[in-house]
Structures are given as C-alpha cells and as structure tokens.
Amino acid sequence: MKEKIIVTGACGQIGSELTVALREQWGNEAVIATDVKTPEGELADGPFAHFDVLDRDRLGALIQQHKPTQVYHLAAMLSATAEKYPLKGWQLNMDSLLYLLEAAVEANIRKVFFPSSIGAFGSHTPKDQTPQYTTMDPSTVYGISKLAGEGWCQYYFEKRGLDIRSVRYPGLISYKTLPGGGTTDYAIDIFYQALQKGNYTSFLSADTPLPMMYMPDAIKGTLQLMEAPADQLTVRTSYNFAGFTFTPDQLAQAIQQHIPSFTIQYEPDYRQAIADSWPSSIDDSFARKEWGWQPGYSLEDMVADMLKNIRAKTATNTY
Ligand code: AKB
C-alpha cells in the first residue's frame, strides 16, 4: 500500500528526526512535515506545510489535499513550559488531539501516532520498574494532558475503530535538534556546556534518577510499533517504553570518562518537583513482548556518540 504521511510538530525534537526517518522509509514525497516553525537542515529537503494544530479548518484542508494514510501528531507543549502556561498547554495538547482524532475517523486515516510520556505518571506511581498498568496521578498540566490523551486514544480505538498507537517516551537525548521546555532537557544541555565551558549547573539535584533514551532508539521503536500487526497490540492507551536510567551525577561521571576536567554543580529549581513526581525506571515488558522492542544504546554508548557528534557540529558551526 502506498503511504502518505503527515507529521505535526515536525520541527520539534522528535519530529525533526522522525520525519527524516519516515522519508527514508517511504520516500521523500510521501511525508509532509508540518509546523508553525520553518524547517531547517535535512528536514527542509522535502514537502512542508505551515500548520498551527489549533486551526481546525487548516487541518481539514491539509487532509483533503494530501489524503494521508497515517498521521504522527507530535505537536505539544512540554512539561516545564506547560507549568508556566497551564491553560495554553492544556489547549494545545488536548484540543489539537481531539481535532485530529475526529478528522482521522471522518477521513478514514489508517493509522495515527500519539506521543505520551513518563509525565503521565505521578507521585503515587511505583517509582522503580513502573508497571504498564498502575496508579497514574500526574501533577503537571503536561502529564494530565498526556494521561487524558491516552484515554482518548483508547476511546477512539474501541468506539470509533481508529488504529491509534502510542508510547510513553522517557526523556529523549539527541544532538540534532535542541529540546524546548522539558524537565529532562538538562541531559542534553550538559553536553554542550561540557564541551564549551567544561562546567555545568544542573537544575535537577545530583541524585535524581529519571528514565531516558537515546533518540536513534526512540525513532527505531516508534517505527517498529507503527509497523507491528494491529492484532498483536493489546495496549491502546500507551506503551511503557524504556532505554536506560541515570542521575545527573551518573551522567556527569560518564562525561568525565571523556572529559576528565569536567565539573558540575547543582541548583535545583521548580523542575525538581516535576522530576520527583516521575518514575525512576520503567518496566517495558509489554512493548518487548508484543512488538519486539529492544533498546540498542547503553548510557556509555550514548555519551560517546553525543560527544562525538556535538564536537563535529561545533567544528562546522552547524548549531
Ligand atoms: C519533558 O521533560 O517534558 C519531556 C518528557 C519526559 O515527556 N522530555
């Protein structure tokens, strides 16, 4: 079957890499990147449409024009920013999803992807090896919107027959695009500061463990889930999805293996409370069993690859 894919939020941290991977898989012309921002780098080498996900008429027009078979709905406001703009965060994350779900059913779109997050868990969730099915009491607007989004995904699957799939992303680490407004962003900033200044001030305390994943694994897993036979998938809210866990102190030590003079200090801010309400590690056995998920990168592999690629980018001044 010939695929036509629309990606919303394509200029964001996940979108800028996932769109390129989808184009490698399905061909350049088959994947339409959309965003309110202007695409840069590799992302600019394919079809692009300016699209504010709250513009319902424009969504209808895009669907009519491109007749997509799949939509990856990545546009969202992340945890730290949404705490600053709660109503805006809720509106962006929720309304855009509901518009898309309705439009997808109406236009018979075959498959939809919705990114959930470890932010959907809360302070009464078991922290270690958080199970797939457990207490979920998010304390952030972002987390509340992700948990509600998961519920809507299951509703549209069960009641409207929409094949919508989702993973709960941990903190994602990448060197291609900077994240914006997340609680896990420190784990990327630290690499740039380590290379530029040899020093980093972390906004999370030394001993805050969080589930994390290297972007190539996140892309691989997302594509794997979207290609899995529908009848093998029993989770229609969102799959637990894990890479590795580390604290800021453990990450700093891993960087010191490459840059022995690197130093770090800690000045926790409002993001500490968000991180404290999230799990430390995730049990992703449903994803492993049902669609063959297996991460490829360890913490050490990720650190070596990040430093190598950021050094190369810095040398050619491309960030
Ligand atoms: C954030 O920190 O908000 C995101 C996430 C874990 O969903 N990176």
PDB file of N, CA and C in Angstrom, residues 218-300:
ATOM      1  N   ALA A 218      14.669   5.776  20.108  1.00  0.00           N
ATOM      2  CA  ALA A 218      13.284   6.258  20.138  1.00  0.00           C
ATOM      3  C   ALA A 218      12.670   6.201  18.735  1.00  0.00           C
ATOM      4  N   ILE A 219      13.466   6.562  17.737  1.00  0.00           N
ATOM      5  CA  ILE A 219      12.963   6.541  16.349  1.00  0.00           C
ATOM      6  C   ILE A 219      12.724   5.094  15.920  1.00  0.00           C
ATOM      7  N   LYS A 220      13.711   4.253  16.212  1.00  0.00           N
ATOM      8  CA  LYS A 220      13.593   2.825  15.839  1.00  0.00           C
ATOM      9  C   LYS A 220      12.334   2.219  16.460  1.00  0.00           C
ATOM     10  N   GLY A 221      12.130   2.453  17.761  1.00  0.00           N
ATOM     11  CA  GLY A 221      10.987   1.872  18.456  1.00  0.00           C
ATOM     12  C   GLY A 221       9.656   2.404  17.938  1.00  0.00           C
ATOM     13  N   THR A 222       9.612   3.693  17.650  1.00  0.00           N
ATOM     14  CA  THR A 222       8.359   4.297  17.166  1.00  0.00           C
ATOM     15  C   THR A 222       7.967   3.676  15.822  1.00  0.00           C
ATOM     16  N   LEU A 223       8.950   3.542  14.928  1.00  0.00           N
ATOM     17  CA  LEU A 223       8.647   2.962  13.609  1.00  0.00           C
ATOM     18  C   LEU A 223       8.255   1.487  13.753  1.00  0.00           C
ATOM     19  N   GLN A 224       8.914   0.810  14.687  1.00  0.00           N
ATOM     20  CA  GLN A 224       8.606  -0.610  14.923  1.00  0.00           C
ATOM     21  C   GLN A 224       7.157  -0.774  15.393  1.00  0.00           C
ATOM     22  N   LEU A 225       6.744   0.078  16.333  1.00  0.00           N
ATOM     23  CA  LEU A 225       5.361  -0.002  16.830  1.00  0.00           C
ATOM     24  C   LEU A 225       4.379   0.275  15.687  1.00  0.00           C
ATOM     25  N   MET A 226       4.683   1.269  14.866  1.00  0.00           N
ATOM     26  CA  MET A 226       3.741   1.636  13.805  1.00  0.00           C
ATOM     27  C   MET A 226       3.647   0.565  12.712  1.00  0.00           C
ATOM     28  N   GLU A 227       4.678  -0.277  12.608  1.00  0.00           N
ATOM     29  CA  GLU A 227       4.657  -1.348  11.602  1.00  0.00           C
ATOM     30  C   GLU A 227       4.133  -2.671  12.155  1.00  0.00           C
ATOM     31  N   ALA A 228       3.953  -2.750  13.475  1.00  0.00           N
ATOM     32  CA  ALA A 228       3.528  -4.029  14.076  1.00  0.00           C
ATOM     33  C   ALA A 228       2.100  -4.377  13.646  1.00  0.00           C
ATOM     34  N   PRO A 229       1.813  -5.687  13.450  1.00  0.00           N
ATOM     35  CA  PRO A 229       0.445  -6.074  13.111  1.00  0.00           C
ATOM     36  C   PRO A 229      -0.525  -5.642  14.217  1.00  0.00           C
ATOM     37  N   ALA A 230      -1.642  -5.027  13.804  1.00  0.00           N
ATOM     38  CA  ALA A 230      -2.593  -4.456  14.772  1.00  0.00           C
ATOM     39  C   ALA A 230      -3.072  -5.490  15.791  1.00  0.00           C
ATOM     40  N   ASP A 231      -3.233  -6.745  15.331  1.00  0.00           N
ATOM     41  CA  ASP A 231      -3.820  -7.732  16.247  1.00  0.00           C
ATOM     42  C   ASP A 231      -2.831  -8.207  17.314  1.00  0.00           C
ATOM     43  N   GLN A 232      -1.559  -7.759  17.215  1.00  0.00           N
ATOM     44  CA  GLN A 232      -0.599  -8.130  18.274  1.00  0.00           C
ATOM     45  C   GLN A 232      -0.570  -7.112  19.404  1.00  0.00           C
ATOM     46  N   LEU A 233      -1.262  -5.987  19.219  1.00  0.00           N
ATOM     47  CA  LEU A 233      -1.162  -4.895  20.187  1.00  0.00           C
ATOM     48  C   LEU A 233      -2.335  -4.930  21.152  1.00  0.00           C
ATOM     49  N   THR A 234      -2.042  -5.162  22.434  1.00  0.00           N
ATOM     50  CA  THR A 234      -3.130  -5.182  23.415  1.00  0.00           C
ATOM     51  C   THR A 234      -3.251  -3.851  24.156  1.00  0.00           C
ATOM     52  N   VAL A 235      -2.225  -3.000  24.059  1.00  0.00           N
ATOM     53  CA  VAL A 235      -2.252  -1.729  24.802  1.00  0.00           C
ATOM     54  C   VAL A 235      -2.693  -0.623  23.850  1.00  0.00           C
ATOM     55  N   ARG A 236      -3.837  -0.024  24.104  1.00  0.00           N
ATOM     56  CA  ARG A 236      -4.334   1.036  23.223  1.00  0.00           C
ATOM     57  C   ARG A 236      -4.415   2.368  23.952  1.00  0.00           C
ATOM     58  N   THR A 237      -3.861   2.404  25.181  1.00  0.00           N
ATOM     59  CA  THR A 237      -3.616   3.706  25.823  1.00  0.00           C
ATOM     60  C   THR A 237      -2.237   4.151  25.332  1.00  0.00           C
ATOM     61  N   SER A 238      -1.179   3.630  25.943  1.00  0.00           N
ATOM     62  CA  SER A 238       0.176   3.942  25.507  1.00  0.00           C
ATOM     63  C   SER A 238       1.142   2.944  26.125  1.00  0.00           C
ATOM     64  N   TYR A 239       2.119   2.503  25.328  1.00  0.00           N
ATOM     65  CA  TYR A 239       3.082   1.507  25.820  1.00  0.00           C
ATOM     66  C   TYR A 239       4.179   2.127  26.670  1.00  0.00           C
ATOM     67  N   ASN A 240       4.482   1.525  27.827  1.00  0.00           N
ATOM     68  CA  ASN A 240       5.728   1.839  28.531  1.00  0.00           C
ATOM     69  C   ASN A 240       6.890   1.559  27.581  1.00  0.00           C
ATOM     70  N   PHE A 241       7.919   2.417  27.627  1.00  0.00           N
ATOM     71  CA  PHE A 241       8.974   2.382  26.604  1.00  0.00           C
ATOM     72  C   PHE A 241      10.264   2.837  27.300  1.00  0.00           C
ATOM     73  N   ALA A 242      11.250   1.938  27.419  1.00  0.00           N
ATOM     74  CA  ALA A 242      12.412   2.310  28.239  1.00  0.00           C
ATOM     75  C   ALA A 242      13.743   2.121  27.532  1.00  0.00           C
ATOM     76  N   GLY A 243      14.690   2.972  27.881  1.00  0.00           N
ATOM     77  CA  GLY A 243      16.067   2.849  27.420  1.00  0.00           C
ATOM     78  C   GLY A 243      16.951   2.548  28.610  1.00  0.00           C
ATOM     79  N   PHE A 244      17.387   3.607  29.300  1.00  0.00           N
ATOM     80  CA  PHE A 244      18.210   3.435  30.497  1.00  0.00           C
ATOM     81  C   PHE A 244      17.829   4.495  31.514  1.00  0.00           C
ATOM     82  N   THR A 245      18.349   4.324  32.755  1.00  0.00           N
ATOM     83  CA  THR A 245      18.095   5.315  33.806  1.00  0.00           C
ATOM     84  C   THR A 245      19.425   5.873  34.282  1.00  0.00           C
ATOM     85  N   PHE A 246      19.482   7.181  34.520  1.00  0.00           N
ATOM     86  CA  PHE A 246      20.666   7.746  35.192  1.00  0.00           C
ATOM     87  C   PHE A 246      20.269   8.976  35.987  1.00  0.00           C
ATOM     88  N   THR A 247      21.160   9.355  36.912  1.00  0.00           N
ATOM     89  CA  THR A 247      21.001  10.598  37.667  1.00  0.00           C
ATOM     90  C   THR A 247      21.936  11.639  37.032  1.00  0.00           C
ATOM     91  N   PRO A 248      21.756  12.931  37.342  1.00  0.00           N
ATOM     92  CA  PRO A 248      22.716  13.921  36.845  1.00  0.00           C
ATOM     93  C   PRO A 248      24.155  13.578  37.250  1.00  0.00           C
ATOM     94  N   ASP A 249      24.341  13.058  38.471  1.00  0.00           N
ATOM     95  CA  ASP A 249      25.690  12.708  38.915  1.00  0.00           C
ATOM     96  C   ASP A 249      26.266  11.569  38.062  1.00  0.00           C
ATOM     97  N   GLN A 250      25.439  10.565  37.767  1.00  0.00           N
ATOM     98  CA  GLN A 250      25.944   9.447  36.947  1.00  0.00           C
ATOM     99  C   GLN A 250      26.254   9.905  35.521  1.00  0.00           C
ATOM    100  N   LEU A 251      25.433  10.832  35.003  1.00  0.00           N
ATOM    101  CA  LEU A 251      25.703  11.341  33.652  1.00  0.00           C
ATOM    102  C   LEU A 251      27.009  12.142  33.653  1.00  0.00           C
ATOM    103  N   ALA A 252      27.184  12.955  34.692  1.00  0.00           N
ATOM    104  CA  ALA A 252      28.419  13.753  34.786  1.00  0.00           C
ATOM    105  C   ALA A 252      29.636  12.820  34.841  1.00  0.00           C
ATOM    106  N   GLN A 253      29.523  11.727  35.603  1.00  0.00           N
ATOM    107  CA  GLN A 253      30.659  10.788  35.686  1.00  0.00           C
ATOM    108  C   GLN A 253      30.948  10.135  34.336  1.00  0.00           C
ATOM    109  N   ALA A 254      29.879   9.838  33.600  1.00  0.00           N
ATOM    110  CA  ALA A 254      30.078   9.219  32.278  1.00  0.00           C
ATOM    111  C   ALA A 254      30.751  10.222  31.326  1.00  0.00           C
ATOM    112  N   ILE A 255      30.411  11.511  31.454  1.00  0.00           N
ATOM    113  CA  ILE A 255      31.055  12.539  30.616  1.00  0.00           C
ATOM    114  C   ILE A 255      32.516  12.709  31.041  1.00  0.00           C
ATOM    115  N   GLN A 256      32.769  12.592  32.356  1.00  0.00           N
ATOM    116  CA  GLN A 256      34.160  12.734  32.853  1.00  0.00           C
ATOM    117  C   GLN A 256      35.078  11.622  32.335  1.00  0.00           C
ATOM    118  N   GLN A 257      34.489  10.501  31.934  1.00  0.00           N
ATOM    119  CA  GLN A 257      35.317   9.451  31.323  1.00  0.00           C
ATOM    120  C   GLN A 257      35.972   9.961  30.041  1.00  0.00           C
ATOM    121  N   HIS A 258      35.304  10.941  29.377  1.00  0.00           N
ATOM    122  CA  HIS A 258      35.836  11.503  28.120  1.00  0.00           C
ATOM    123  C   HIS A 258      36.497  12.863  28.342  1.00  0.00           C
ATOM    124  N   ILE A 259      35.956  13.639  29.321  1.00  0.00           N
ATOM    125  CA  ILE A 259      36.491  14.983  29.612  1.00  0.00           C
ATOM    126  C   ILE A 259      36.787  15.013  31.121  1.00  0.00           C
ATOM    127  N   PRO A 260      37.962  14.526  31.535  1.00  0.00           N
ATOM    128  CA  PRO A 260      38.230  14.368  32.971  1.00  0.00           C
ATOM    129  C   PRO A 260      38.123  15.672  33.764  1.00  0.00           C
ATOM    130  N   SER A 261      38.343  16.823  33.109  1.00  0.00           N
ATOM    131  CA  SER A 261      38.309  18.101  33.842  1.00  0.00           C
ATOM    132  C   SER A 261      36.882  18.649  34.006  1.00  0.00           C
ATOM    133  N   PHE A 262      35.897  17.978  33.454  1.00  0.00           N
ATOM    134  CA  PHE A 262      34.507  18.478  33.519  1.00  0.00           C
ATOM    135  C   PHE A 262      34.021  18.541  34.967  1.00  0.00           C
ATOM    136  N   THR A 263      33.383  19.662  35.314  1.00  0.00           N
ATOM    137  CA  THR A 263      32.830  19.800  36.674  1.00  0.00           C
ATOM    138  C   THR A 263      31.341  20.131  36.599  1.00  0.00           C
ATOM    139  N   ILE A 264      30.631  19.791  37.662  1.00  0.00           N
ATOM    140  CA  ILE A 264      29.178  20.037  37.698  1.00  0.00           C
ATOM    141  C   ILE A 264      28.794  20.536  39.086  1.00  0.00           C
ATOM    142  N   GLN A 265      27.843  21.483  39.131  1.00  0.00           N
ATOM    143  CA  GLN A 265      27.247  21.830  40.412  1.00  0.00           C
ATOM    144  C   GLN A 265      25.723  21.808  40.263  1.00  0.00           C
ATOM    145  N   TYR A 266      25.036  21.881  41.399  1.00  0.00           N
ATOM    146  CA  TYR A 266      23.597  21.631  41.393  1.00  0.00           C
ATOM    147  C   TYR A 266      22.825  22.802  41.987  1.00  0.00           C
ATOM    148  N   GLU A 267      21.876  23.315  41.214  1.00  0.00           N
ATOM    149  CA  GLU A 267      20.984  24.369  41.721  1.00  0.00           C
ATOM    150  C   GLU A 267      19.559  24.019  41.307  1.00  0.00           C
ATOM    151  N   PRO A 268      18.939  23.075  42.036  1.00  0.00           N
ATOM    152  CA  PRO A 268      17.591  22.633  41.645  1.00  0.00           C
ATOM    153  C   PRO A 268      16.606  23.799  41.633  1.00  0.00           C
ATOM    154  N   ASP A 269      15.711  23.814  40.638  1.00  0.00           N
ATOM    155  CA  ASP A 269      14.676  24.847  40.569  1.00  0.00           C
ATOM    156  C   ASP A 269      13.293  24.185  40.537  1.00  0.00           C
ATOM    157  N   TYR A 270      12.293  24.862  40.008  1.00  0.00           N
ATOM    158  CA  TYR A 270      10.915  24.337  40.030  1.00  0.00           C
ATOM    159  C   TYR A 270      10.786  23.001  39.305  1.00  0.00           C
ATOM    160  N   ARG A 271      11.739  22.694  38.421  1.00  0.00           N
ATOM    161  CA  ARG A 271      11.650  21.438  37.682  1.00  0.00           C
ATOM    162  C   ARG A 271      11.971  20.217  38.544  1.00  0.00           C
ATOM    163  N   GLN A 272      12.616  20.447  39.713  1.00  0.00           N
ATOM    164  CA  GLN A 272      12.929  19.331  40.612  1.00  0.00           C
ATOM    165  C   GLN A 272      11.642  18.623  41.064  1.00  0.00           C
ATOM    166  N   ALA A 273      10.623  19.426  41.416  1.00  0.00           N
ATOM    167  CA  ALA A 273       9.364  18.825  41.900  1.00  0.00           C
ATOM    168  C   ALA A 273       8.712  17.991  40.792  1.00  0.00           C
ATOM    169  N   ILE A 274       8.845  18.456  39.558  1.00  0.00           N
ATOM    170  CA  ILE A 274       8.272  17.681  38.431  1.00  0.00           C
ATOM    171  C   ILE A 274       9.015  16.348  38.335  1.00  0.00           C
ATOM    172  N   ALA A 275      10.349  16.423  38.323  1.00  0.00           N
ATOM    173  CA  ALA A 275      11.158  15.192  38.201  1.00  0.00           C
ATOM    174  C   ALA A 275      10.872  14.239  39.363  1.00  0.00           C
ATOM    175  N   ASP A 276      10.701  14.789  40.568  1.00  0.00           N
ATOM    176  CA  ASP A 276      10.453  13.941  41.740  1.00  0.00           C
ATOM    177  C   ASP A 276       9.119  13.195  41.652  1.00  0.00           C
ATOM    178  N   SER A 277       8.203  13.714  40.839  1.00  0.00           N
ATOM    179  CA  SER A 277       6.896  13.045  40.727  1.00  0.00           C
ATOM    180  C   SER A 277       6.907  11.964  39.629  1.00  0.00           C
ATOM    181  N   TRP A 278       8.012  11.826  38.915  1.00  0.00           N
ATOM    182  CA  TRP A 278       8.084  10.868  37.805  1.00  0.00           C
ATOM    183  C   TRP A 278       8.809   9.590  38.230  1.00  0.00           C
ATOM    184  N   PRO A 279       8.605   8.500  37.472  1.00  0.00           N
ATOM    185  CA  PRO A 279       9.299   7.239  37.804  1.00  0.00           C
ATOM    186  C   PRO A 279      10.816   7.354  37.663  1.00  0.00           C
ATOM    187  N   SER A 280      11.516   6.388  38.286  1.00  0.00           N
ATOM    188  CA  SER A 280      12.972   6.283  38.122  1.00  0.00           C
ATOM    189  C   SER A 280      13.313   5.323  36.997  1.00  0.00           C
ATOM    190  N   SER A 281      12.531   4.256  36.905  1.00  0.00           N
ATOM    191  CA  SER A 281      12.778   3.288  35.833  1.00  0.00           C
ATOM    192  C   SER A 281      11.449   2.663  35.417  1.00  0.00           C
ATOM    193  N   ILE A 282      11.443   2.114  34.211  1.00  0.00           N
ATOM    194  CA  ILE A 282      10.189   1.697  33.579  1.00  0.00           C
ATOM    195  C   ILE A 282      10.244   0.215  33.206  1.00  0.00           C
ATOM    196  N   ASP A 283       9.175  -0.508  33.492  1.00  0.00           N
ATOM    197  CA  ASP A 283       9.036  -1.889  33.015  1.00  0.00           C
ATOM    198  C   ASP A 283       8.344  -1.834  31.653  1.00  0.00           C
ATOM    199  N   ASP A 284       9.108  -2.147  30.596  1.00  0.00           N
ATOM    200  CA  ASP A 284       8.523  -2.052  29.243  1.00  0.00           C
ATOM    201  C   ASP A 284       8.288  -3.439  28.639  1.00  0.00           C
ATOM    202  N   SER A 285       7.960  -4.422  29.512  1.00  0.00           N
ATOM    203  CA  SER A 285       7.842  -5.795  29.010  1.00  0.00           C
ATOM    204  C   SER A 285       6.702  -5.978  28.006  1.00  0.00           C
ATOM    205  N   PHE A 286       5.630  -5.176  28.087  1.00  0.00           N
ATOM    206  CA  PHE A 286       4.557  -5.307  27.092  1.00  0.00           C
ATOM    207  C   PHE A 286       5.095  -4.950  25.698  1.00  0.00           C
ATOM    208  N   ALA A 287       5.868  -3.858  25.621  1.00  0.00           N
ATOM    209  CA  ALA A 287       6.434  -3.440  24.329  1.00  0.00           C
ATOM    210  C   ALA A 287       7.399  -4.500  23.800  1.00  0.00           C
ATOM    211  N   ARG A 288       8.189  -5.077  24.694  1.00  0.00           N
ATOM    212  CA  ARG A 288       9.160  -6.100  24.280  1.00  0.00           C
ATOM    213  C   ARG A 288       8.442  -7.337  23.741  1.00  0.00           C
ATOM    214  N   LYS A 289       7.398  -7.746  24.477  1.00  0.00           N
ATOM    215  CA  LYS A 289       6.675  -8.970  24.099  1.00  0.00           C
ATOM    216  C   LYS A 289       5.815  -8.766  22.852  1.00  0.00           C
ATOM    217  N   GLU A 290       5.113  -7.645  22.776  1.00  0.00           N
ATOM    218  CA  GLU A 290       4.078  -7.509  21.739  1.00  0.00           C
ATOM    219  C   GLU A 290       4.605  -6.952  20.411  1.00  0.00           C
ATOM    220  N   TRP A 291       5.655  -6.162  20.429  1.00  0.00           N
ATOM    221  CA  TRP A 291       6.173  -5.689  19.133  1.00  0.00           C
ATOM    222  C   TRP A 291       7.698  -5.681  19.044  1.00  0.00           C
ATOM    223  N   GLY A 292       8.319  -6.499  19.938  1.00  0.00           N
ATOM    224  CA  GLY A 292       9.744  -6.786  19.790  1.00  0.00           C
ATOM    225  C   GLY A 292      10.677  -5.666  20.176  1.00  0.00           C
ATOM    226  N   TRP A 293      10.232  -4.755  21.060  1.00  0.00           N
ATOM    227  CA  TRP A 293      11.085  -3.628  21.455  1.00  0.00           C
ATOM    228  C   TRP A 293      12.353  -4.085  22.177  1.00  0.00           C
ATOM    229  N   GLN A 294      13.476  -3.496  21.797  1.00  0.00           N
ATOM    230  CA  GLN A 294      14.771  -3.807  22.405  1.00  0.00           C
ATOM    231  C   GLN A 294      15.678  -2.592  22.192  1.00  0.00           C
ATOM    232  N   PRO A 295      16.034  -1.873  23.263  1.00  0.00           N
ATOM    233  CA  PRO A 295      16.911  -0.713  23.042  1.00  0.00           C
ATOM    234  C   PRO A 295      18.316  -1.141  22.644  1.00  0.00           C
ATOM    235  N   GLY A 296      18.989  -0.295  21.848  1.00  0.00           N
ATOM    236  CA  GLY A 296      20.322  -0.657  21.375  1.00  0.00           C
ATOM    237  C   GLY A 296      21.447   0.066  22.103  1.00  0.00           C
ATOM    238  N   TYR A 297      21.139   1.212  22.720  1.00  0.00           N
ATOM    239  CA  TYR A 297      22.196   2.051  23.305  1.00  0.00           C
ATOM    240  C   TYR A 297      22.218   1.974  24.829  1.00  0.00           C
ATOM    241  N   SER A 298      23.425   1.858  25.382  1.00  0.00           N
ATOM    242  CA  SER A 298      23.613   1.992  26.832  1.00  0.00           C
ATOM    243  C   SER A 298      23.939   3.452  27.127  1.00  0.00           C
ATOM    244  N   LEU A 299      23.977   3.813  28.401  1.00  0.00           N
ATOM    245  CA  LEU A 299      24.376   5.166  28.804  1.00  0.00           C
ATOM    246  C   LEU A 299      25.755   5.508  28.220  1.00  0.00           C
ATOM    247  N   GLU A 300      26.704   4.563  28.326  1.00  0.00           N
ATOM    248  CA  GLU A 300      28.070   4.819  27.858  1.00  0.00           C
ATOM    249  C   GLU A 300      28.104   5.015  26.342  1.00  0.00           C
TER     250      GLU A 300
END
